[in-house]
Amino acid sequence: MENVDYEAVHDELFIMLEDHMIKELSLTLAEMNEFDISEFLGELWETDQTRMAMVFRLLSKEIAADVFANLEVEEQETIINSITDTELGDIIEDLSVDDAVDMMEELPANVVKRVMRTTDAETRALINKYLKYPENSAGSIMTAEYIDLKKYMSVREAIARIRRIGEDKETIYVCYVTSAKRHLEGVVTVKDLLLSDDDEILEDIMDTNVICARTTDDQEDVSEQFSDYDLLAIPVVDKEGCLVGIVTVDDVIDVMEQEATEDIEKMAGITPSDRPYSRTSAIEIWRNRIPWLMFLMLSATFTGMIMTHFEDALAAQVVLAAFIPMLMGTGGNSGSQASTAVIRSLSLGDVEPSDVLKVVWKELRVAFLCGVTLAVINFGKMYLVDRTLLGNAEVTLTVAAIVSLTIVFVVMFAKVVGSTLPIIAEKIGVDPAVMASPLISTITDAVSLMIYFNIARILIPSLR
Amino acid sequence: MENVDYEAVHDELFIMLEDHMIKELSLTLAEMNEFDISEFLGELWETDQTRMAMVFRLLSKEIAADVFANLEVEEQETIINSITDTELGDIIEDLSVDDAVDMMEELPANVVKRVMRTTDAETRALINKYLKYPENSAGSIMTAEYIDLKKYMSVREAIARIRRIGEDKETIYVCYVTSAKRHLEGVVTVKDLLLSDDDEILEDIMDTNVICARTTDDQEDVSEQFSDYDLLAIPVVDKEGCLVGIVTVDDVIDVMEQEATEDIEKMAGITPSDRPYSRTSAIEIWRNRIPWLMFLMLSATFTGMIMTHFEDALAAQVVLAAFIPMLMGTGGNSGSQASTAVIRSLSLGDVEPSDVLKVVWKELRVAFLCGVTLAVINFGKMYLVDRTLLGNAEVTLTVAAIVSLTIVFVVMFAKVVGSTLPIIAEKIGVDPAVMASPLISTITDAVSLMIYFNIARILIPSLR
């Protein structure tokens, strides 16, 4: 058993397409996995959209919807625009509600209108209901295709029901026991069922201590519960405690990737976008990046003002300017190490906002160790390399002392600010990731300069 | 049905412990979920390790191993050191192989020795075999507890076998069909079995197009396959194609969190560690952070040398110094935006190293847009605010032009370097995350200064 080389298969598919070997093409596609087909269609889309829609129509009805669900929204739009209303209706019917909702949220309004027109009343009502849940909530990622059981059923009856209605369910492995009024009463897995006697009653084997989510819960909290409790699916209940849907582990994996990407982007001062990088236009990337760049450029005015304020000192001792980039770089890096560690710990639930004092105390000790190490190395380097080896007479012992002392203070300041700002952000309900390196570097830059010039003024009396 | 407030439960548990209400304590614990018990033990460990071991011994044998598997390795060590050899043997016996191996990899050698002594020969051999797989490989995270079936079995026989041996398996929902020589021949899910007739033969319903991993595959690639193909488990085969274990989705979720954390840490210049931040000592954090800080501080020597080289220009036009922090900051931020976007796209498989030209072309356009926007705003700000409003006569139109022109070049340089370095790293087999912001900022800093001073020399003839 070996993994097939999909690059080779793709090349083969392209050749069949080139040579109009339609029959061979359909046969090869029929053997392939939905994910690989959608990857192939995605490649095709980039070069020839008409052809891509043509290939899609070669797919059998059984897998068309699964392939469709895996496509990017622009690719879905191409297909919607080139198939008949009946074909479209069939596909939407076969999609899971969560996939249909995902798509609707991103399609242009006129396309949504056509899609809604082709679907039957029941599906339309369901999609409309799901579209009302806030973005990134449990409600917006859940699906309605779950198996519900009753507590008075026997194991035999439950298995019979699963065999009867299981075909189109998102998962059959976790089943939910509900009351007549759809209140969630318990959960029972297929493993529980298979490992119990056929005559046992669900009420006796179901787990009543159910971990569940509310429709309004943030998707990040839902994914946290999956990783804590090793779940395959989580039931989602409304305000009245009625079961309205489930979220399955495959959707949660996508959520986790998306949330990690968003955190990483925010930490680098990029406005997160749902679209993958390769599909984002230069204009859109510019729009996502320019706000922070602009904000940070303008905040650097303060640094400039501090430099201007100390202009006389700088003119008298131009050698001091040579170490400014290093000091600001060291401050920025120290701060972003601290903020990154704290932001990640907050988002994994390892650190709580109430731990702020513990964190500051730890960072102070780390900063002291880092600061002293760097200061000693810097002093040695300035004295041995800059002064002795390179013969730069301006680098006096005093200058080396000023720079090294500044390092200690800058590192300590940067680490404390870097670790506390994200915690404060979390406390006041702002996303901690926004408080990351770029902002902290800007603050540290300004403060580093003030520390530097003030130490210089103290140690070089002529600068006062 | 409501989520229980575990903070309140924890407080209650602490009170029972304080008041020596041992019976009530065991009863409450018996009602709790393994994850919540292990969280409670973790809290207890931080204040009183003896008591924590005592509470652990109150747990029923059925859940002791599951709770144990959820603990941090230091907590596991505490327990190992306070229970008898027989108790220890029982727990190790009940652990999944992957959990046992995880623990062994981190325990001190003398503790490992004792653990190995208490387990029976078979388990010991299995653990030893797994310990030989490289760290972070599929082999190191797989487990041996899967269900194997034969292709000549009927659905009825398969279900009977699952009911008989399913109890201790990591998952029963995905079963593997193997030959007499343990070659993997196909995969069949419990859903396939339940939705087929009892008399059908596995050979006719199994999927022979199995997506599988090799023992030596990187765990990151394995988790990529889970998210691409929506898997619940993946079979792991050795060089001969024989099935040796499986990786389940709950382990993959942990891998994904761990890999995202590692990427984020590397991007901030931190040596990744397996231990959560709250459990890492100040000394260890220092050790993880100081190498990059030191390297980057020493690389900033180049920036310093460039400043020294242009010292005369700087002395003649001290006003130029005031804009250095802003230029370096803007360069650093532009570069880290590009590197972050590219690193994340590489790790999600959205961008391949072969896309390097596409990426550079896109970044060039984005950089041009960003650079021109920032330059225009900066020119306006310098002319209107610095010169007119603040009356800083040194900020001449020429100086404003020099700074604005530099911004365009610096942003373009930073974005190109920021996007290409990670791709080059990936190509030569270095982790792209290591090429992230700190390193790119340092390179950008040096180049920004050279661009700045050269433009200044061209536009201010007296500086030549």
Short mmCIF file of N, CA and C in Angstrom, two decimals, chain A residues 1-3 31 33 35-36 163 167 169 173 184 189-191 194-196 198 208-212 214 227-229 250 253 257 260-261 264 268-270 276-278 280 285-286 289 293-294 296-297 300-301 304 307 311 318 321-322 325-326 328 333 337 340 344-345 350 362-363 369-370 373-374 377 381 394 415, chain B residues 1-3 31 33 35-36 163 167 169 172-173 184 189-191 194-196 198 208-209 211-212 214 227-229 253 256-257 260-261 264 268-270 276-278 280 285-286 289 293-294 296-297 300-301 304 307 311 318 321-322 325-326 328 333 337 340 344-345 350 362-363 369-370 373-374 377 381 394 415:
data_model
loop_
_atom_site.label_atom_id
_atom_site.label_comp_id
_atom_site.label_asym_id
_atom_site.label_seq_id
_atom_site.Cartn_x
_atom_site.Cartn_y
_atom_site.Cartn_z
N MET A 1 0.86 -1.21 0.00
CA MET A 1 0.00 0.00 0.00
C MET A 1 0.89 1.24 0.00
N GLU A 2 0.69 2.11 -0.93
CA GLU A 2 1.59 3.25 -1.06
C GLU A 2 0.76 4.49 -1.37
N ASN A 3 1.23 5.65 -0.94
CA ASN A 3 0.55 6.86 -1.34
C ASN A 3 0.80 7.13 -2.81
N GLU A 31 -12.04 7.31 -9.82
CA GLU A 31 -11.17 6.56 -8.91
C GLU A 31 -10.58 7.45 -7.82
N ASN A 33 -10.04 10.63 -4.97
CA ASN A 33 -10.59 11.14 -3.73
C ASN A 33 -11.12 12.57 -3.94
N PHE A 35 -10.90 15.27 -2.23
CA PHE A 35 -9.94 16.35 -1.98
C PHE A 35 -9.01 16.53 -3.18
N ASP A 36 -8.53 15.41 -3.73
CA ASP A 36 -7.59 15.51 -4.84
C ASP A 36 -8.28 16.06 -6.10
N ARG A 163 -28.55 2.49 11.31
CA ARG A 163 -28.39 1.85 10.00
C ARG A 163 -29.39 2.43 9.01
N GLU A 167 -26.86 7.25 6.60
CA GLU A 167 -26.21 7.56 5.32
C GLU A 167 -25.73 9.01 5.18
N LYS A 169 -25.61 11.47 7.44
CA LYS A 169 -25.26 12.21 8.66
C LYS A 169 -23.80 12.60 8.65
N TYR A 173 -21.00 8.30 14.69
CA TYR A 173 -20.33 7.68 15.82
C TYR A 173 -20.73 8.26 17.16
N LEU A 184 -31.52 18.21 25.18
CA LEU A 184 -30.44 17.23 25.16
C LEU A 184 -30.37 16.52 26.50
N THR A 189 -22.15 6.80 22.31
CA THR A 189 -21.33 6.60 21.12
C THR A 189 -21.63 5.23 20.52
N VAL A 190 -21.27 5.06 19.26
CA VAL A 190 -21.45 3.76 18.63
C VAL A 190 -20.60 2.72 19.36
N LYS A 191 -19.47 3.17 19.91
CA LYS A 191 -18.64 2.24 20.69
C LYS A 191 -19.43 1.74 21.90
N LEU A 194 -21.99 -0.75 20.59
CA LEU A 194 -21.44 -2.04 20.14
C LEU A 194 -20.92 -2.85 21.32
N LEU A 195 -20.45 -2.18 22.35
CA LEU A 195 -19.88 -2.93 23.47
C LEU A 195 -20.92 -3.26 24.54
N SER A 196 -22.21 -2.90 24.27
CA SER A 196 -23.27 -3.24 25.23
C SER A 196 -24.12 -4.38 24.69
N ASP A 198 -27.46 -6.15 23.34
CA ASP A 198 -28.51 -5.64 22.46
C ASP A 198 -29.76 -5.20 23.21
N THR A 208 -24.73 11.17 30.81
CA THR A 208 -25.58 12.36 30.99
C THR A 208 -24.77 13.61 31.27
N ASN A 209 -23.46 13.40 31.50
CA ASN A 209 -22.57 14.53 31.80
C ASN A 209 -22.00 15.04 30.47
N VAL A 210 -22.87 15.66 29.66
CA VAL A 210 -22.49 16.00 28.28
C VAL A 210 -21.75 17.32 28.20
N ILE A 211 -20.61 17.31 27.52
CA ILE A 211 -19.91 18.56 27.25
C ILE A 211 -20.55 19.16 26.00
N CYS A 212 -21.13 20.35 26.14
CA CYS A 212 -21.79 20.92 24.97
C CYS A 212 -21.47 22.40 24.81
N ARG A 214 -22.86 26.35 23.25
CA ARG A 214 -24.04 27.14 22.91
C ARG A 214 -23.85 27.73 21.51
N SER A 227 -9.85 19.85 22.02
CA SER A 227 -8.50 19.41 22.34
C SER A 227 -8.39 19.00 23.80
N ASP A 228 -9.18 19.63 24.69
CA ASP A 228 -9.14 19.23 26.10
C ASP A 228 -9.75 17.85 26.32
N TYR A 229 -10.92 17.63 25.71
CA TYR A 229 -11.69 16.43 26.05
C TYR A 229 -11.60 15.34 24.98
N ASP A 250 -13.64 17.36 12.11
CA ASP A 250 -12.98 17.81 10.87
C ASP A 250 -13.17 19.31 10.67
N ILE A 253 -10.76 21.12 13.06
CA ILE A 253 -9.38 21.18 12.58
C ILE A 253 -9.20 22.38 11.67
N GLU A 257 -6.72 25.72 12.34
CA GLU A 257 -5.75 26.27 11.38
C GLU A 257 -6.03 27.74 11.12
N ALA A 260 -5.13 29.89 14.20
CA ALA A 260 -3.68 30.05 14.35
C ALA A 260 -3.17 31.04 13.30
N THR A 261 -3.68 30.92 12.06
CA THR A 261 -3.27 31.86 11.01
C THR A 261 -3.63 33.29 11.40
N ILE A 264 -1.28 34.59 14.05
CA ILE A 264 0.03 34.87 13.50
C ILE A 264 0.00 36.16 12.68
N ALA A 268 1.84 40.00 13.37
CA ALA A 268 2.75 40.67 12.45
C ALA A 268 2.14 41.95 11.89
N GLY A 269 1.01 42.40 12.48
CA GLY A 269 0.40 43.64 12.02
C GLY A 269 -0.28 43.51 10.67
N ILE A 270 -0.91 42.36 10.42
CA ILE A 270 -1.66 42.16 9.18
C ILE A 270 -3.13 41.98 9.55
N PRO A 276 -6.87 32.34 1.18
CA PRO A 276 -5.46 31.97 1.24
C PRO A 276 -4.61 32.98 0.47
N TYR A 277 -3.35 33.13 0.90
CA TYR A 277 -2.42 34.10 0.32
C TYR A 277 -2.37 34.00 -1.20
N SER A 278 -2.29 32.76 -1.71
CA SER A 278 -2.11 32.59 -3.15
C SER A 278 -3.31 33.11 -3.94
N THR A 280 -5.13 35.84 -2.93
CA THR A 280 -5.44 37.20 -2.55
C THR A 280 -4.72 38.15 -3.51
N ILE A 285 -4.03 42.55 -0.43
CA ILE A 285 -2.94 42.39 0.53
C ILE A 285 -2.49 43.76 1.03
N TRP A 286 -2.39 44.70 0.08
CA TRP A 286 -2.02 46.07 0.44
C TRP A 286 -3.01 46.63 1.47
N ARG A 289 -2.43 45.25 4.88
CA ARG A 289 -1.16 45.54 5.55
C ARG A 289 -0.94 47.02 5.85
N LEU A 293 1.10 49.54 9.09
CA LEU A 293 2.34 50.20 8.65
C LEU A 293 2.22 51.71 8.83
N MET A 294 1.06 52.25 8.47
CA MET A 294 0.83 53.67 8.57
C MET A 294 0.85 54.10 10.03
N LEU A 296 2.14 52.64 12.57
CA LEU A 296 3.45 52.49 13.22
C LEU A 296 4.43 53.54 12.71
N MET A 297 4.32 53.88 11.41
CA MET A 297 5.21 54.91 10.87
C MET A 297 4.95 56.23 11.58
N ALA A 300 6.22 56.44 15.08
CA ALA A 300 7.67 56.61 15.16
C ALA A 300 8.04 58.09 15.21
N THR A 301 7.05 58.97 14.99
CA THR A 301 7.29 60.40 15.13
C THR A 301 7.84 60.72 16.53
N GLY A 304 11.36 60.12 16.69
CA GLY A 304 12.04 61.21 16.01
C GLY A 304 12.13 62.45 16.90
N MET A 307 14.81 62.03 19.43
CA MET A 307 16.12 62.23 18.81
C MET A 307 16.40 63.72 18.64
N GLU A 311 19.39 66.33 20.17
CA GLU A 311 20.23 66.59 19.01
C GLU A 311 21.62 67.11 19.40
N VAL A 318 28.84 62.00 18.23
CA VAL A 318 28.19 61.30 17.12
C VAL A 318 28.33 59.78 17.26
N ALA A 321 25.31 57.67 18.15
CA ALA A 321 24.30 57.31 17.14
C ALA A 321 24.51 55.91 16.59
N ALA A 322 25.78 55.50 16.50
CA ALA A 322 26.10 54.20 15.89
C ALA A 322 25.45 53.03 16.63
N PRO A 325 20.68 51.74 16.45
CA PRO A 325 19.97 50.62 15.80
C PRO A 325 20.07 49.34 16.63
N MET A 326 21.26 49.06 17.18
CA MET A 326 21.44 47.84 17.95
C MET A 326 20.55 47.86 19.20
N MET A 328 17.77 49.56 19.73
CA MET A 328 16.36 49.45 19.39
C MET A 328 16.02 48.04 18.93
N ASN A 333 13.38 42.96 19.87
CA ASN A 333 13.40 41.49 19.90
C ASN A 333 13.05 40.95 21.28
N GLN A 337 9.74 38.60 21.99
CA GLN A 337 9.84 37.25 22.59
C GLN A 337 8.83 37.12 23.73
N THR A 340 5.12 37.28 22.45
CA THR A 340 4.76 36.06 21.74
C THR A 340 4.47 34.92 22.70
N ARG A 344 0.61 33.40 23.08
CA ARG A 344 0.36 32.00 22.77
C ARG A 344 -0.18 31.26 24.01
N SER A 345 0.41 31.56 25.18
CA SER A 345 -0.06 30.90 26.40
C SER A 345 -1.49 31.30 26.72
N ASP A 350 -3.04 28.39 28.89
CA ASP A 350 -2.01 28.04 29.86
C ASP A 350 -1.84 29.18 30.86
N LYS A 362 8.16 36.48 36.57
CA LYS A 362 8.97 35.57 35.77
C LYS A 362 9.74 36.34 34.69
N GLU A 363 9.05 37.24 33.99
CA GLU A 363 9.70 37.99 32.92
C GLU A 363 10.80 38.91 33.46
N LEU A 369 18.40 38.27 33.59
CA LEU A 369 19.39 37.33 33.08
C LEU A 369 19.82 37.68 31.65
N CYS A 370 18.82 37.91 30.79
CA CYS A 370 19.13 38.23 29.39
C CYS A 370 19.89 39.55 29.32
N THR A 373 23.53 39.22 30.54
CA THR A 373 24.33 38.45 29.57
C THR A 373 24.69 39.31 28.38
N LEU A 374 23.68 39.98 27.81
CA LEU A 374 23.92 40.78 26.62
C LEU A 374 24.86 41.95 26.93
N ILE A 377 28.49 40.74 27.19
CA ILE A 377 29.04 40.43 25.86
C ILE A 377 29.26 41.71 25.07
N LYS A 381 32.70 43.13 23.56
CA LYS A 381 32.80 43.36 22.12
C LYS A 381 33.22 44.79 21.82
N GLU A 394 36.96 56.71 19.46
CA GLU A 394 35.78 57.34 20.03
C GLU A 394 35.05 56.42 21.00
N LYS A 415 10.69 43.51 28.13
CA LYS A 415 10.08 42.24 28.51
C LYS A 415 8.85 42.47 29.39
N MET B 1 -29.51 20.78 29.89
CA MET B 1 -28.09 20.35 29.85
C MET B 1 -27.18 21.58 29.85
N GLU B 2 -26.28 21.65 30.80
CA GLU B 2 -25.48 22.87 30.93
C GLU B 2 -24.04 22.49 31.24
N ASN B 3 -23.11 23.31 30.80
CA ASN B 3 -21.73 23.06 31.19
C ASN B 3 -21.54 23.38 32.66
N GLU B 31 -17.41 11.22 39.64
CA GLU B 31 -18.38 11.82 38.72
C GLU B 31 -17.72 12.65 37.64
N ASN B 33 -14.85 14.13 34.78
CA ASN B 33 -14.20 13.79 33.54
C ASN B 33 -12.68 13.73 33.76
N PHE B 35 -10.16 14.76 32.05
CA PHE B 35 -9.44 16.00 31.81
C PHE B 35 -9.56 16.95 32.99
N ASP B 36 -10.78 17.07 33.54
CA ASP B 36 -10.98 17.99 34.65
C ASP B 36 -10.24 17.51 35.90
N ARG B 163 -16.89 -6.00 18.48
CA ARG B 163 -17.54 -6.05 19.79
C ARG B 163 -16.69 -6.82 20.79
N GLU B 167 -12.87 -2.95 23.20
CA GLU B 167 -12.77 -2.24 24.48
C GLU B 167 -11.54 -1.33 24.62
N LYS B 169 -9.24 -0.44 22.36
CA LYS B 169 -8.64 0.13 21.15
C LYS B 169 -8.74 1.64 21.16
N ILE B 172 -12.44 2.49 17.35
CA ILE B 172 -13.02 1.30 16.73
C ILE B 172 -13.67 1.68 15.41
N TYR B 173 -13.71 2.99 15.11
CA TYR B 173 -14.51 3.44 13.98
C TYR B 173 -13.83 3.24 12.64
N LEU B 184 -1.02 -3.93 4.63
CA LEU B 184 -2.28 -3.21 4.66
C LEU B 184 -2.97 -3.36 3.31
N THR B 189 -14.76 1.42 7.51
CA THR B 189 -15.21 2.15 8.70
C THR B 189 -16.42 1.45 9.29
N VAL B 190 -16.69 1.73 10.55
CA VAL B 190 -17.87 1.16 11.18
C VAL B 190 -19.13 1.65 10.47
N LYS B 191 -19.05 2.86 9.90
CA LYS B 191 -20.19 3.36 9.12
C LYS B 191 -20.43 2.47 7.90
N LEU B 194 -21.99 -0.77 9.21
CA LEU B 194 -23.38 -0.65 9.65
C LEU B 194 -24.32 -0.39 8.48
N LEU B 195 -23.82 0.27 7.43
CA LEU B 195 -24.70 0.58 6.31
C LEU B 195 -24.69 -0.52 5.25
N SER B 196 -23.95 -1.63 5.50
CA SER B 196 -23.94 -2.74 4.55
C SER B 196 -24.77 -3.90 5.09
N ASP B 198 -25.41 -7.63 6.43
CA ASP B 198 -24.61 -8.48 7.31
C ASP B 198 -23.81 -9.53 6.56
N THR B 208 -9.78 0.36 -1.00
CA THR B 208 -8.39 -0.08 -1.17
C THR B 208 -7.46 1.09 -1.45
N ASN B 209 -8.05 2.25 -1.68
CA ASN B 209 -7.27 3.45 -1.98
C ASN B 209 -6.97 4.16 -0.66
N ILE B 211 -5.25 6.15 2.31
CA ILE B 211 -4.30 7.21 2.58
C ILE B 211 -3.53 6.80 3.83
N CYS B 212 -2.19 6.63 3.69
CA CYS B 212 -1.46 6.18 4.87
C CYS B 212 -0.15 6.92 5.03
N ARG B 214 4.05 6.82 6.58
CA ARG B 214 5.15 5.94 6.92
C ARG B 214 5.66 6.30 8.31
N SER B 227 -6.17 17.18 7.82
CA SER B 227 -7.01 18.32 7.49
C SER B 227 -7.43 18.30 6.03
N ASP B 228 -6.59 17.75 5.15
CA ASP B 228 -6.97 17.65 3.74
C ASP B 228 -8.09 16.64 3.52
N TYR B 229 -7.94 15.47 4.13
CA TYR B 229 -8.85 14.37 3.81
C TYR B 229 -9.91 14.11 4.88
N ILE B 253 -4.68 16.68 16.81
CA ILE B 253 -5.05 18.02 17.29
C ILE B 253 -3.95 18.55 18.21
N MET B 256 -1.06 19.61 16.06
CA MET B 256 -1.30 20.88 15.38
C MET B 256 -1.06 22.06 16.31
N GLU B 257 -1.55 21.95 17.55
CA GLU B 257 -1.34 23.04 18.52
C GLU B 257 0.16 23.22 18.77
N ALA B 260 1.94 24.74 15.71
CA ALA B 260 1.64 26.17 15.57
C ALA B 260 2.43 26.96 16.61
N THR B 261 2.48 26.44 17.85
CA THR B 261 3.24 27.12 18.90
C THR B 261 4.71 27.21 18.51
N ILE B 264 5.26 29.83 15.86
CA ILE B 264 5.13 31.18 16.41
C ILE B 264 6.37 31.52 17.22
N ALA B 268 9.48 34.41 16.50
CA ALA B 268 9.84 35.48 17.42
C ALA B 268 11.25 35.28 17.97
N GLY B 269 12.01 34.34 17.39
CA GLY B 269 13.37 34.11 17.85
C GLY B 269 13.47 33.44 19.20
N ILE B 270 12.56 32.50 19.46
CA ILE B 270 12.61 31.73 20.71
C ILE B 270 12.86 30.27 20.34
N PRO B 276 4.80 23.90 28.74
CA PRO B 276 4.03 25.14 28.69
C PRO B 276 4.75 26.25 29.45
N TYR B 277 4.50 27.50 29.01
CA TYR B 277 5.16 28.68 29.59
C TYR B 277 5.06 28.71 31.11
N SER B 278 3.84 28.39 31.62
CA SER B 278 3.64 28.52 33.07
C SER B 278 4.48 27.53 33.86
N THR B 280 7.64 26.58 32.84
CA THR B 280 9.04 26.70 32.46
C THR B 280 9.72 27.67 33.41
N ILE B 285 13.71 29.62 30.31
CA ILE B 285 13.23 30.63 29.35
C ILE B 285 14.41 31.45 28.85
N TRP B 286 15.29 31.82 29.79
CA TRP B 286 16.49 32.58 29.42
C TRP B 286 17.30 31.80 28.38
N ARG B 289 15.81 31.92 24.98
CA ARG B 289 15.71 33.22 24.32
C ARG B 289 17.05 33.87 24.02
N LEU B 293 18.84 36.53 20.74
CA LEU B 293 19.11 37.91 21.16
C LEU B 293 20.58 38.24 20.96
N MET B 294 21.44 37.28 21.32
CA MET B 294 22.88 37.49 21.22
C MET B 294 23.28 37.61 19.75
N LEU B 296 21.47 38.41 17.21
CA LEU B 296 20.94 39.61 16.57
C LEU B 296 21.64 40.87 17.07
N MET B 297 22.02 40.87 18.35
CA MET B 297 22.74 42.02 18.88
C MET B 297 24.08 42.16 18.17
N ALA B 300 23.89 43.40 14.67
CA ALA B 300 23.63 44.83 14.57
C ALA B 300 24.93 45.62 14.51
N THR B 301 26.07 44.93 14.75
CA THR B 301 27.37 45.58 14.59
C THR B 301 27.51 46.18 13.20
N GLY B 304 25.86 49.36 13.00
CA GLY B 304 26.71 50.34 13.68
C GLY B 304 27.85 50.78 12.78
N MET B 307 26.67 53.19 10.22
CA MET B 307 26.48 54.52 10.83
C MET B 307 27.83 55.23 10.97
N GLU B 311 29.46 58.81 9.41
CA GLU B 311 29.46 59.70 10.57
C GLU B 311 29.57 61.17 10.16
N VAL B 318 22.58 66.61 11.30
CA VAL B 318 22.10 65.78 12.42
C VAL B 318 20.62 65.47 12.28
N ALA B 321 19.45 61.97 11.47
CA ALA B 321 19.42 60.92 12.49
C ALA B 321 18.01 60.71 13.04
N ALA B 322 17.24 61.80 13.13
CA ALA B 322 15.92 61.73 13.75
C ALA B 322 14.98 60.77 13.02
N PRO B 325 15.14 55.81 13.26
CA PRO B 325 14.28 54.81 13.91
C PRO B 325 13.01 54.53 13.09
N MET B 326 12.40 55.58 12.53
CA MET B 326 11.17 55.38 11.77
C MET B 326 11.45 54.54 10.52
N MET B 328 13.89 52.38 10.01
CA MET B 328 14.20 50.99 10.35
C MET B 328 12.95 50.26 10.82
N ASN B 333 8.86 46.20 9.94
CA ASN B 333 7.46 45.79 9.92
C ASN B 333 7.03 45.31 8.54
N GLN B 337 5.76 41.46 7.85
CA GLN B 337 4.45 41.15 7.27
C GLN B 337 4.61 40.15 6.13
N THR B 340 5.87 36.65 7.43
CA THR B 340 4.82 35.95 8.15
C THR B 340 3.81 35.34 7.20
N ARG B 344 3.50 31.20 6.84
CA ARG B 344 2.24 30.52 7.16
C ARG B 344 1.69 29.79 5.93
N SER B 345 1.80 30.43 4.76
CA SER B 345 1.30 29.79 3.54
C SER B 345 2.11 28.54 3.21
N ASP B 350 -0.24 26.16 1.06
CA ASP B 350 -0.88 27.05 0.08
C ASP B 350 0.15 27.55 -0.93
N LYS B 362 4.14 39.22 -6.69
CA LYS B 362 3.04 39.74 -5.90
C LYS B 362 3.55 40.70 -4.83
N GLU B 363 4.62 40.32 -4.15
CA GLU B 363 5.15 41.17 -3.07
C GLU B 363 5.69 42.49 -3.61
N LEU B 369 2.83 49.54 -3.77
CA LEU B 369 1.63 50.23 -3.26
C LEU B 369 1.85 50.75 -1.84
N CYS B 370 2.38 49.86 -0.97
CA CYS B 370 2.60 50.26 0.43
C CYS B 370 3.64 51.38 0.49
N THR B 373 2.24 54.76 -0.76
CA THR B 373 1.28 55.29 0.21
C THR B 373 2.01 55.91 1.40
N LEU B 374 2.95 55.15 1.96
CA LEU B 374 3.65 55.63 3.15
C LEU B 374 4.49 56.86 2.82
N ILE B 377 2.26 59.97 2.55
CA ILE B 377 1.81 60.40 3.88
C ILE B 377 2.97 61.01 4.66
N LYS B 381 3.34 64.73 6.13
CA LYS B 381 3.52 64.89 7.57
C LYS B 381 4.77 65.71 7.86
N GLU B 394 15.14 72.82 10.07
CA GLU B 394 16.08 71.84 9.50
C GLU B 394 15.40 70.87 8.54
N LYS B 415 10.12 43.77 1.68
CA LYS B 415 9.09 42.80 1.31
C LYS B 415 9.67 41.69 0.43
#
